[in-house]
Coordinates of C-alpha atoms and ligand atoms in Angstrom, one line a residue:
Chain A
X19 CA 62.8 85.1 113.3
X20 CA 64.6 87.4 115.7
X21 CA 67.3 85.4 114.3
X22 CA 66.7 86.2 111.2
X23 CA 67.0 90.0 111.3
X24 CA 70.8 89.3 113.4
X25 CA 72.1 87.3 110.3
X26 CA 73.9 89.0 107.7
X27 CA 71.6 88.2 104.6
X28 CA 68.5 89.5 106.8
X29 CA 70.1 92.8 108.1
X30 CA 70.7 93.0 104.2
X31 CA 67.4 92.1 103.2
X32 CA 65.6 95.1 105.0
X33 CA 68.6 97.3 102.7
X34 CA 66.7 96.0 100.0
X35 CA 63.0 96.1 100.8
X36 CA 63.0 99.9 101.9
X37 CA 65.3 100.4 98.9
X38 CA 63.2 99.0 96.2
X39 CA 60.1 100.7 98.3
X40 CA 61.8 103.9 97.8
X41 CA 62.6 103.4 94.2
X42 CA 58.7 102.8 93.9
X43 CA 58.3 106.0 96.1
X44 CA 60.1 108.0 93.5
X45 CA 58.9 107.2 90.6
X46 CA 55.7 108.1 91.9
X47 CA 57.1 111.5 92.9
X48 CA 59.0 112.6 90.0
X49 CA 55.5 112.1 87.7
X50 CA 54.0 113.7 90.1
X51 CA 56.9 117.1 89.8
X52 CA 56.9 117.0 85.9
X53 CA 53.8 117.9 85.8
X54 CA 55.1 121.3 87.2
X55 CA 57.0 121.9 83.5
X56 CA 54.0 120.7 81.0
X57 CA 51.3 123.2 82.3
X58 CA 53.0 126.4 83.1
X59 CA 49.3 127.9 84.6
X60 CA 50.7 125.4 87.0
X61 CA 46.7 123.9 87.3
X62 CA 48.0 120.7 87.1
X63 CA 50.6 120.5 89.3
X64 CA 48.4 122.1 91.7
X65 CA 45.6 119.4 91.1
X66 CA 48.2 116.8 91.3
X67 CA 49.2 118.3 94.7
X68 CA 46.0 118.6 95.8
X69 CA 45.2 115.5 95.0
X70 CA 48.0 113.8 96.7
X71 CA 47.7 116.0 100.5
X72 CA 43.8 115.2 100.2
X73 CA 43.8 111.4 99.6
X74 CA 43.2 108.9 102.2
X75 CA 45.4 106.3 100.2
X76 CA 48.6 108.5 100.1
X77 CA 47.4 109.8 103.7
X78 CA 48.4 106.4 104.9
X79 CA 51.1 105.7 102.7
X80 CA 52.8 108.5 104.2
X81 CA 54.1 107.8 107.5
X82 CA 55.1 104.2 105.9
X83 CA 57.5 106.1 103.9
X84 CA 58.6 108.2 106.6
X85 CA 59.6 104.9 108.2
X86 CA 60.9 103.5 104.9
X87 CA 63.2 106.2 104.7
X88 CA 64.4 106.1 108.1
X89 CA 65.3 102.3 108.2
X90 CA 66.6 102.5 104.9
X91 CA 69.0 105.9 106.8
X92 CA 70.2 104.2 109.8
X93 CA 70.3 100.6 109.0
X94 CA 72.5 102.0 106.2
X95 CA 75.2 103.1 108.5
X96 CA 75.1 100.6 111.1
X97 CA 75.7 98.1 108.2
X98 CA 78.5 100.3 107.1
X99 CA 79.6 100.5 110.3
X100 CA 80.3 96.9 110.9
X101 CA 81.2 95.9 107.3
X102 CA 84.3 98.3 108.1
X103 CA 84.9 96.8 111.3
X104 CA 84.9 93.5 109.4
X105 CA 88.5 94.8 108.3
X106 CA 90.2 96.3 111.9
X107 CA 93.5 96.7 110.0
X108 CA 93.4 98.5 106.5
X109 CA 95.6 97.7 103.3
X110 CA 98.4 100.1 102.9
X111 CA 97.7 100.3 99.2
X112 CA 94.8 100.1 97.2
X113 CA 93.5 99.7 93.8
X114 CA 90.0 99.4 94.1
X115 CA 89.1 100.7 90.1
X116 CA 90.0 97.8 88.2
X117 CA 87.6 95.0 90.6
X118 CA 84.7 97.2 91.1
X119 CA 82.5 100.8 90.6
X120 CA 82.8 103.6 92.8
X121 CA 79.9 103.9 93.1
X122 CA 79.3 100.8 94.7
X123 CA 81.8 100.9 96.8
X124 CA 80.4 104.6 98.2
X125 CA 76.7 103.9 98.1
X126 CA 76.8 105.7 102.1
X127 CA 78.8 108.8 100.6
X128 CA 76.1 108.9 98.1
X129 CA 73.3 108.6 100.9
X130 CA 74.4 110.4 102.8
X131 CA 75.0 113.4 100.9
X132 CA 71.4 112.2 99.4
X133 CA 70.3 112.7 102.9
X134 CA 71.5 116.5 103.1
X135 CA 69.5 117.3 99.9
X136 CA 66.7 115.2 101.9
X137 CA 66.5 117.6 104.8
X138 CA 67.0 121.3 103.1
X139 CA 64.2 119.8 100.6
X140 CA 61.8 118.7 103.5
X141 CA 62.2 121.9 104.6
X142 CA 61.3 124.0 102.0
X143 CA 58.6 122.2 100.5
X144 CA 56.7 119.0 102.9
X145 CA 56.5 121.1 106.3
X146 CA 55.6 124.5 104.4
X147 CA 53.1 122.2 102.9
X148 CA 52.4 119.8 105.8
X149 CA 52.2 122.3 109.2
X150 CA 52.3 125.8 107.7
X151 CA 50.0 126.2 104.7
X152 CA 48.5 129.6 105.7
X153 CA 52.0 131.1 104.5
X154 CA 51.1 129.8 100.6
X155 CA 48.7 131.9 98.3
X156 CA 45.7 129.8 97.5
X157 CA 44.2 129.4 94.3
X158 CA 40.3 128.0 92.6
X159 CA 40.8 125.2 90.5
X160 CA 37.2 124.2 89.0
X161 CA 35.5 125.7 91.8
X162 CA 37.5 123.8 94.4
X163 CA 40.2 126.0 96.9
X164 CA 43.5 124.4 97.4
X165 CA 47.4 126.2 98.4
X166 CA 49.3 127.1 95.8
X167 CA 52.1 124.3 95.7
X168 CA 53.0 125.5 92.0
X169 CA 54.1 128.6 92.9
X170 CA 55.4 127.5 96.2
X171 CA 57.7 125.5 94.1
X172 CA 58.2 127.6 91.0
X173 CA 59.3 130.6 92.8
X174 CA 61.7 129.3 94.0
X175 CA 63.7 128.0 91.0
X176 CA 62.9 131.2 89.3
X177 CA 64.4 133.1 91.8
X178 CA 67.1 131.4 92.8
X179 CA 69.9 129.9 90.9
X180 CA 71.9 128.4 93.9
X181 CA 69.4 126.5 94.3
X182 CA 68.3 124.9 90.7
X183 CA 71.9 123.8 91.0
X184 CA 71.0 122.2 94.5
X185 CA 68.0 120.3 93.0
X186 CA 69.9 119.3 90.2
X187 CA 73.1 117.5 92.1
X188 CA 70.5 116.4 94.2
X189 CA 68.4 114.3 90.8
X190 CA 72.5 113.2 89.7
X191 CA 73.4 112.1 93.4
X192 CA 70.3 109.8 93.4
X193 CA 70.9 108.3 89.6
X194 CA 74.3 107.2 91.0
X195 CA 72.8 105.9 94.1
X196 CA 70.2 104.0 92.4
X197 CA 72.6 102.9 89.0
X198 CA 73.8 100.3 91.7
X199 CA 70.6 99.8 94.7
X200 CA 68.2 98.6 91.6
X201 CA 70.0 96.0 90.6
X202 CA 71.7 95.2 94.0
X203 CA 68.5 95.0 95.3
X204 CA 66.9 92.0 93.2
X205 CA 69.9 90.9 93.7
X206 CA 70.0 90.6 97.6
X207 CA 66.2 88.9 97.3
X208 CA 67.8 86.0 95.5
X209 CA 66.0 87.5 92.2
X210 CA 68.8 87.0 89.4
X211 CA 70.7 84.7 88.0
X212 CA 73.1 84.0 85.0
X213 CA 70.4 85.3 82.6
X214 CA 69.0 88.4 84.6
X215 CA 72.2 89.8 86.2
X216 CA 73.2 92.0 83.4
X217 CA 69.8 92.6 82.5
X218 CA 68.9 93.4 85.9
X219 CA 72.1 95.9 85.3
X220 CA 70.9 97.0 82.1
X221 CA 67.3 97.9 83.8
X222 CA 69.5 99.6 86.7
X223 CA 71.1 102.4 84.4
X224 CA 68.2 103.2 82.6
X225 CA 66.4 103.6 85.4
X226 CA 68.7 105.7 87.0
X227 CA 69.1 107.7 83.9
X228 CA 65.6 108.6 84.0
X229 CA 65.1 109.6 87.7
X230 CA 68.4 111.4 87.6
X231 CA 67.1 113.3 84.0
X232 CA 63.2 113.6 85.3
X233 CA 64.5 115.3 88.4
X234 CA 67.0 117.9 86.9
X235 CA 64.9 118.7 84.1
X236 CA 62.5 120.7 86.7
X237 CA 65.0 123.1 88.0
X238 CA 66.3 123.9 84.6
X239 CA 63.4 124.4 82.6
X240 CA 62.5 127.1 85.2
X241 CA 66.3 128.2 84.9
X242 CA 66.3 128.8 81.6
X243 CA 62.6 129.6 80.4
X244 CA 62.3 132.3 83.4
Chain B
X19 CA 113.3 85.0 72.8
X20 CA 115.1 85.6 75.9
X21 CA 112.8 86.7 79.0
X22 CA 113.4 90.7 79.5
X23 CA 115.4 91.4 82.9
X24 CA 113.9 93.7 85.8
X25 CA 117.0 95.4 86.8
X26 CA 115.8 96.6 90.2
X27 CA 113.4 96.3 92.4
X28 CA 111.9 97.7 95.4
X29 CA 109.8 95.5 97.5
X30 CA 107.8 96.8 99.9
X31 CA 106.8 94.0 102.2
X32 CA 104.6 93.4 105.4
X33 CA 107.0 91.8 108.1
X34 CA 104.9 90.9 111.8
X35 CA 106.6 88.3 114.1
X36 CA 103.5 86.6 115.5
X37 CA 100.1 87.3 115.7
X38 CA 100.7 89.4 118.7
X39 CA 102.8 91.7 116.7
X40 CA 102.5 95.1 115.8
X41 CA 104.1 94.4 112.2
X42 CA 105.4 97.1 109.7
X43 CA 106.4 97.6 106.3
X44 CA 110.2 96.7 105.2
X45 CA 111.7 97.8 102.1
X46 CA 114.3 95.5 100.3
X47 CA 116.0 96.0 96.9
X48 CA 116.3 93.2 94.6
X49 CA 118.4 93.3 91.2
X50 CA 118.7 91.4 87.7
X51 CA 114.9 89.3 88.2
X52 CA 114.2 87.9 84.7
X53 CA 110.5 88.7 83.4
X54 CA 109.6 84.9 82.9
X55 CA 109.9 84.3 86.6
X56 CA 107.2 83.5 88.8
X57 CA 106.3 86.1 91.5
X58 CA 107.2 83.3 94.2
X59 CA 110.3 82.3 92.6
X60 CA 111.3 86.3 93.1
X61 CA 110.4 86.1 96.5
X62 CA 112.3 82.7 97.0
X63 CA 115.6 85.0 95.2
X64 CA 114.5 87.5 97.7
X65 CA 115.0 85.4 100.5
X66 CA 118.0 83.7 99.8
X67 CA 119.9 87.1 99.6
X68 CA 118.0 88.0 103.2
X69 CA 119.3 84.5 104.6
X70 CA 122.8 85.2 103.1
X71 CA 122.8 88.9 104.5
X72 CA 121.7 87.2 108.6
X73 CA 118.6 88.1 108.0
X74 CA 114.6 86.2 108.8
X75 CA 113.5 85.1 105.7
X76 CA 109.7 86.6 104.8
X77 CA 107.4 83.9 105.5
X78 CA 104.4 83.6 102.8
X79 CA 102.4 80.4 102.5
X80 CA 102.4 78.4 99.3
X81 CA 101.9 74.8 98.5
X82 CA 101.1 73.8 95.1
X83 CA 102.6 76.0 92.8
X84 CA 100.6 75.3 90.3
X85 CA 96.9 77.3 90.5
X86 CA 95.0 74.5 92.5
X87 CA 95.5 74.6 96.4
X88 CA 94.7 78.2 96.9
X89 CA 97.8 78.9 100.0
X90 CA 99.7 81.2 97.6
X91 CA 97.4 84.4 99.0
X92 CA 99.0 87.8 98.6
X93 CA 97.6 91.2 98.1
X94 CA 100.2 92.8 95.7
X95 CA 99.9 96.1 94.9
X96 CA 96.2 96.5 96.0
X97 CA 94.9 93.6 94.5
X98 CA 94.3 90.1 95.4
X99 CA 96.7 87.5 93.8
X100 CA 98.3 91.0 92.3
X101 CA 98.2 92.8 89.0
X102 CA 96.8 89.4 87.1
X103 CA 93.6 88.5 86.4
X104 CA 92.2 84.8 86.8
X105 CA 95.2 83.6 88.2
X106 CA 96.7 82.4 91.9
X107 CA 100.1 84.6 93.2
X108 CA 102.2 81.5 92.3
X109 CA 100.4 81.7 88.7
X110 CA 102.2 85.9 87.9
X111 CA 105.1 86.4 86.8
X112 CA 107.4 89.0 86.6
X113 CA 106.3 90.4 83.4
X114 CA 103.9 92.3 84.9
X115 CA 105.9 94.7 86.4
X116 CA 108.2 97.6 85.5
X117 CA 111.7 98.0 86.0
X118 CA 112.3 100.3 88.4
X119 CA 108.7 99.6 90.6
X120 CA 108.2 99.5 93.9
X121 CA 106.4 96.5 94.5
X122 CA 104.1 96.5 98.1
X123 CA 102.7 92.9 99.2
X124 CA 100.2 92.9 102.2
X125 CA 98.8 89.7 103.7
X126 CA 94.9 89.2 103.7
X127 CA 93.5 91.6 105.9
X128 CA 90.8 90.4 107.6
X129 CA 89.4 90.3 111.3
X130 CA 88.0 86.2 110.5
X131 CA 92.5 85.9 109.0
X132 CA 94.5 87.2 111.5
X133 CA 98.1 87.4 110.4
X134 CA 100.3 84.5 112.1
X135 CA 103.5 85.8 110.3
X136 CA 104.6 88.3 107.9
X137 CA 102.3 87.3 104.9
X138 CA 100.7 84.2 106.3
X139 CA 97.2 84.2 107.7
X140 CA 95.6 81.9 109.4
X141 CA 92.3 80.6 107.2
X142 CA 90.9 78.4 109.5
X143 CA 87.6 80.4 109.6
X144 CA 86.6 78.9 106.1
X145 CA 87.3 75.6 107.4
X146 CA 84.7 75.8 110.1
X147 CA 81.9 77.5 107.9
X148 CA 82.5 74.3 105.5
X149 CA 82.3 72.4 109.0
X150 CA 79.1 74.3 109.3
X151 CA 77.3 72.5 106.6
X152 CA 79.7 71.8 103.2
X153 CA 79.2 68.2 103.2
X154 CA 76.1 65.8 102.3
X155 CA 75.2 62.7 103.8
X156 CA 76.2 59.5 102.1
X157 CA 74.7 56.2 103.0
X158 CA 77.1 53.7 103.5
X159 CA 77.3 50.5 101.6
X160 CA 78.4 49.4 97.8
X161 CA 79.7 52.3 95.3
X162 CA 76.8 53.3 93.4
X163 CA 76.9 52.6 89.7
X164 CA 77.6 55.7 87.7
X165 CA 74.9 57.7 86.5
X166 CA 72.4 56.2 88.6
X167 CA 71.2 59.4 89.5
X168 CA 70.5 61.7 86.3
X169 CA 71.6 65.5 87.0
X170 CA 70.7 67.7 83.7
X171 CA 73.5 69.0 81.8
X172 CA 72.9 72.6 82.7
X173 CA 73.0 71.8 86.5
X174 CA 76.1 69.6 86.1
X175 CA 77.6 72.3 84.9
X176 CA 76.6 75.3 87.0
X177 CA 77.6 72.8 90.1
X178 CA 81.5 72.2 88.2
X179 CA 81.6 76.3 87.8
X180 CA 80.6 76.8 91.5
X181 CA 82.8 73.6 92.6
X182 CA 86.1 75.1 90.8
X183 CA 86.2 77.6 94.2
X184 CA 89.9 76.7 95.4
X185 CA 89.4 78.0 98.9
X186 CA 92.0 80.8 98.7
X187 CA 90.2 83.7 100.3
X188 CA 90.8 86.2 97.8
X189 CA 87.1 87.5 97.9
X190 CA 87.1 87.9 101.1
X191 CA 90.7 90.1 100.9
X192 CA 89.4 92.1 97.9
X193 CA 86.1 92.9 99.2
X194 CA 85.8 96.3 100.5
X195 CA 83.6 94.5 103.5
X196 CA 86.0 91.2 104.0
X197 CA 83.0 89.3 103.1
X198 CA 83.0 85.7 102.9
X199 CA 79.6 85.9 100.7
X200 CA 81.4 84.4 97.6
X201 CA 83.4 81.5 98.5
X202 CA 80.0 80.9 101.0
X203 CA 77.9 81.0 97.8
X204 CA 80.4 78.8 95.7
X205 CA 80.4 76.0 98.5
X206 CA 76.3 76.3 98.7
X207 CA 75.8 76.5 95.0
X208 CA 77.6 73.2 94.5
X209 CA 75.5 71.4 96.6
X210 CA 72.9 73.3 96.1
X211 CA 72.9 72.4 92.1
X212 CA 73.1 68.5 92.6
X213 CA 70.5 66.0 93.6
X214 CA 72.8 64.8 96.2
X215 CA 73.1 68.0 98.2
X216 CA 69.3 68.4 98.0
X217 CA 68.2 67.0 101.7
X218 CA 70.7 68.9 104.0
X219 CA 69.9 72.1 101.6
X220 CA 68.0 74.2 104.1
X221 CA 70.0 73.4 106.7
X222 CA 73.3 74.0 105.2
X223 CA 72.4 77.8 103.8
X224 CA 71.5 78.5 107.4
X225 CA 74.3 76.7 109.5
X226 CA 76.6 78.6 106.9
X227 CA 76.0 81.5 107.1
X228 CA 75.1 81.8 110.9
X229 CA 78.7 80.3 111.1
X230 CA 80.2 83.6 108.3
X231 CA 79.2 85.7 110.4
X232 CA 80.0 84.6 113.5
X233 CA 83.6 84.3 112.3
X234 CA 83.9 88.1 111.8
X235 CA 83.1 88.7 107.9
X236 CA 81.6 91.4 106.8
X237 CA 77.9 91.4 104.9
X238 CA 78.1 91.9 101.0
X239 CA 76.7 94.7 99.0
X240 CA 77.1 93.0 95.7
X241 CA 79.8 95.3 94.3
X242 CA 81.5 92.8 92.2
X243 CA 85.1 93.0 93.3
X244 CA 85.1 89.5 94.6
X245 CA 84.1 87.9 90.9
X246 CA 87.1 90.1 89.6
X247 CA 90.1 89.0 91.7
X248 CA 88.8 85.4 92.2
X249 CA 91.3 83.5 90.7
X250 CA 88.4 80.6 89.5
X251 CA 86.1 83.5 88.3
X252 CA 83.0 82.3 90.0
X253 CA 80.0 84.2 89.2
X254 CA 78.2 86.6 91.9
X255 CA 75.3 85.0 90.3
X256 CA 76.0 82.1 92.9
X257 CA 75.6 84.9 95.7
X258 CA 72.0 85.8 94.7
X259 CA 71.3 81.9 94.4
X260 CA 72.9 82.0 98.4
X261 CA 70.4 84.4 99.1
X262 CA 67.6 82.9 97.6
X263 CA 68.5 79.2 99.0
X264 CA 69.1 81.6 102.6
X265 CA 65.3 83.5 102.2
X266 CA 64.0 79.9 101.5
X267 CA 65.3 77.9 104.3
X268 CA 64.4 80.8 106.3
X269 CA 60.6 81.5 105.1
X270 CA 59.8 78.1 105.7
X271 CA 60.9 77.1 109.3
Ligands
HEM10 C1 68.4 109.4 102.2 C2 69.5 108.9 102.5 C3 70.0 107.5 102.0 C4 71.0 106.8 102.5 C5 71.9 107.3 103.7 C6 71.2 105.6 101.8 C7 72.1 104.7 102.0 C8 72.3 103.5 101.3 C9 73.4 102.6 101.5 C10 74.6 102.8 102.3 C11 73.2 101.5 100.7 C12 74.1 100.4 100.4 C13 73.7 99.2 101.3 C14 74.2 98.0 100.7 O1 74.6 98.0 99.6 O2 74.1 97.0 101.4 C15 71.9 101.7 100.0 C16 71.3 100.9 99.1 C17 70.2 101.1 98.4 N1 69.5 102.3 98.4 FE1 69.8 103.9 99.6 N2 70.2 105.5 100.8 C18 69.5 106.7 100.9 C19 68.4 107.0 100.1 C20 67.9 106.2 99.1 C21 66.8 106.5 98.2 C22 66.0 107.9 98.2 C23 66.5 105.4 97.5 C24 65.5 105.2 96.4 C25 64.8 106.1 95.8 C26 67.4 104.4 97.8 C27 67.5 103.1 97.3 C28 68.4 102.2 97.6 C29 68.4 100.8 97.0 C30 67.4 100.2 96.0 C31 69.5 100.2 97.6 C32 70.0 98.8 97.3 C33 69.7 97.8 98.4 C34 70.5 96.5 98.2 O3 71.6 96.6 97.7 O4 70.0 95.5 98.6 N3 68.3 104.9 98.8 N4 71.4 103.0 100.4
SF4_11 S1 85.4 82.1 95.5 FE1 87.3 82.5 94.3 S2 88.4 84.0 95.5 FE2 86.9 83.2 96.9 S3 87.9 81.5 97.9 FE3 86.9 80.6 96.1 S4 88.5 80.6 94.5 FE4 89.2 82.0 96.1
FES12 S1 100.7 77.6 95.6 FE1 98.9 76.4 95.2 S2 97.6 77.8 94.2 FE2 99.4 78.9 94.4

């Protein structure tokens, strides 16, 4: 087995378990945030918050994301790292449009940069929510208390326009990202073939149409209502 | 109709002594190349007018000449096998470039191809990954009567798509990674599709690609580019069958 994770095909594999984990992760997550534009009393976003810092399920699913993400991070690079090593001496000129997407060719441009939406975002919203809910306003919902996570997150893309813009490259960067990871994800477990390729493709762009919409719909709706 | 003539010509070319060699670019003029020449034949005109001059001919590898034994490997322009598509470098011709153009040819670049001279690299690593496990075992004894064993027609022909693979290397040149995934997942899928290739199957996925990248490749992230420049067009759809006959062979050891 240790073999396994040394070969080429396995370092890949883990690419494209955390990555397809992650696509599951936010899908569940961007249902979760449009809830914050169809109820502007903001109850249920609040429930829906609520509901997901209070369960034991998502509780445990938690730090399992935590370490999806991170393996998904660093493996990235150190895949990166040696796939450019693969080549120690560069061609002089290049003409990489007509073979293949830029996007797939800069899939660690796109994480990374992915990643520096990550962190500012962790920061304003999981550890206000996570180690320091005294500094929210708290609100009754049907007789039960909970932090107010709506206008936690509201406020801030009311207030600030620097930041709807933020969230929004963020929601593009990660339709780009995940136009090529879907499918090249089914496609690193062996699931595709002549028939399912371009389907598999097909699925791809709609998909990452949706997240990339879902996502930047938030910020603007607030942009442009408030 | 009388071909067009290129004028001139600028060619940029790659020039290295041995593999020891720093190497570096050279530019040579070339004038009055007709349209409806091969790229090789230029290169042969080229050379002549070096050898006349006192000059060392540029060395480039090349066999066949007619699309089949995959030595003709140049990257011209950025591209594998040059601005063509679905063709070998002794397969373009002329007319598809401008008068005028500066032309640039690189050899493979790859750490599993190091350049022995000018714009010849040494491919022996694909040679030891097919020593690695692209062969199947054949009894000895009598020829077997045709058809004896019945392979369905789809299979057949997914196994002649996969077998067309010439060898050249020009996946692994235009991949942004110098993979070796696709001419890996050619040889596999073959074999892979037929009967005969059936009892070493778990063992050649393995062997072959524990010997890919030992040789130095780099992993693929399915961005397509190989499919594109392969002169043979053979399908990525043979690296996700690569993976799954990999995952297999792997899951149940
Ligand atoms: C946060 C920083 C991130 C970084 C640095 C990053 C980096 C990368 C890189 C470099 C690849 C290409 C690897 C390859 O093709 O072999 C990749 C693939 C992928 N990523 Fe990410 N990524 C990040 C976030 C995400 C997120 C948030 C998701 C999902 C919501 C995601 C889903 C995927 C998928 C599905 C793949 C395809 C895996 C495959 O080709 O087998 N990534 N990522
Ligand atoms: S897969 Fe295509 S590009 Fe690669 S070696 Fe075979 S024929 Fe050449
Ligand atoms: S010389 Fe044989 S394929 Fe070009």
């Amino acid at each position: 087995m240790s073999k396994f994770f040394t070969a080429s095909i396995g370092r890949k594999l883990i690419m494209s378990l955390t990555g397809l984990f992650l696509v599951m992760f936010i899908a569940v997550h961007m249902t979760v945030n449009l809830f914050l534009i169809f109820d502007d009393s903001g109850e249920l976003f609040n429930r829906a918050a609520h509901f997901m810092a209070t369960n034991p399920a998502v509780k445990i699913m938690e730090p399992i994301l935590g370490l999806g993400f991170l393996i998904h991070i660093l493996w990235s690079f150190l895949l990166e790292y040696e796939n450019w090593r693969a080549r120690p001496v560069k061609y002089d000129k290049k003409n990489p449009e007509v073979a293949s997407s830029w996007t797939s060719r800069n899939m660690l441009v796109l994480g990374a940069l992915i990643l520096v939406f990550l962190v500012v975002h962790i920061i304003q919203f999981f550890w206000v929510i996570k180690f320091n809910p005294e500094s929210m306003k708290s609100v009754v919902i049907q007789g039960v208390q909970m932090e107010d996570t709506y206008l936690l997150v509201s406020d801030l893309f009311k207030r600030s326009v620097v930041y709807d813009i933020f969230y929004v490259i963020g929601g593009i960067l990660l339709g780009f990202h995940l136009s090529h990871g879907f499918w090249s994800g089914f496609h690193t477990l062996g699931l595709s073939n002549k028939n399912w390729m371009s389907r598999l493709q097909i699925i791809s762009r709609v998909y990452a149409i949706i997240i990339a919409v879902g996502f930047s719909v938030i910020p603007l709706y607030f942009l442009i209502k408030f | 109709m009388a071909d067009k003539i290129l004028k001139k010509l600028n060619i940029k070319v790659w020039r290295q002594n041995n593999a020891k060699d720093k190497g570096k670019f050279e530019t040579y003029t070339i004038e009055n190349i007709s349209t409806g020449s091969s790229f090789l034949e230029m290169l042969d005109i080229l050379n002549n007018k070096l050898i006349l001059e006192g000059k060392d001919p540029i060395a480039f590898d090349h066999d066949c000449r007619e699309g089949i034994c995959g030595t003709c490997n140049l990257y011209i322009n950025g591209r594998a096998h040059g601005p063509d598509t679905e063709v070998t470098t002794c397969q373009l011709h002329m007319r598809k470039f401008n008068d005028g153009e500066t032309i640039t040819i690189e050899p493979w670049r790859s750490k599993a191809f190091p350049v022995i001279k000018d714009l010849i690299v040494d491919r022996n690593a694909f040679e030891k990954i097919l020593q690695a496990g692209g062969f199947i075992s054949v009894n000895t004894g009598g020829v077997p009567d045709a058809n004896t064993i019945p392979v369905a027609y789809e299979d057949a022909e997914e196994s002649m798509d996969a077998a067309a693979c010439i060898g050249c290397g020009a996946c692994v040149a235009a991949c942004k990674n110098a993979s070796a995934m696709l001419f890996v997942a050619a040889k596999v899928s073959h074999l892979a599709k037929l009967p005969q290739g059936k009892i070493e199957a778990k063992k050649r996925a393995r062997n072959m690609i524990a010997k890919m990248d030992e040789l130095g490749f780099g992993g693929c992230t399915n961005t397509g580019a190989c499919e594109v420049e392969c002169p043979k067009s053979i399908s990525i759809t043979n690296i996700a069958r690569l993976n799954r006959e990999y995952l297999k062979a792997r899951f149940s050891e």
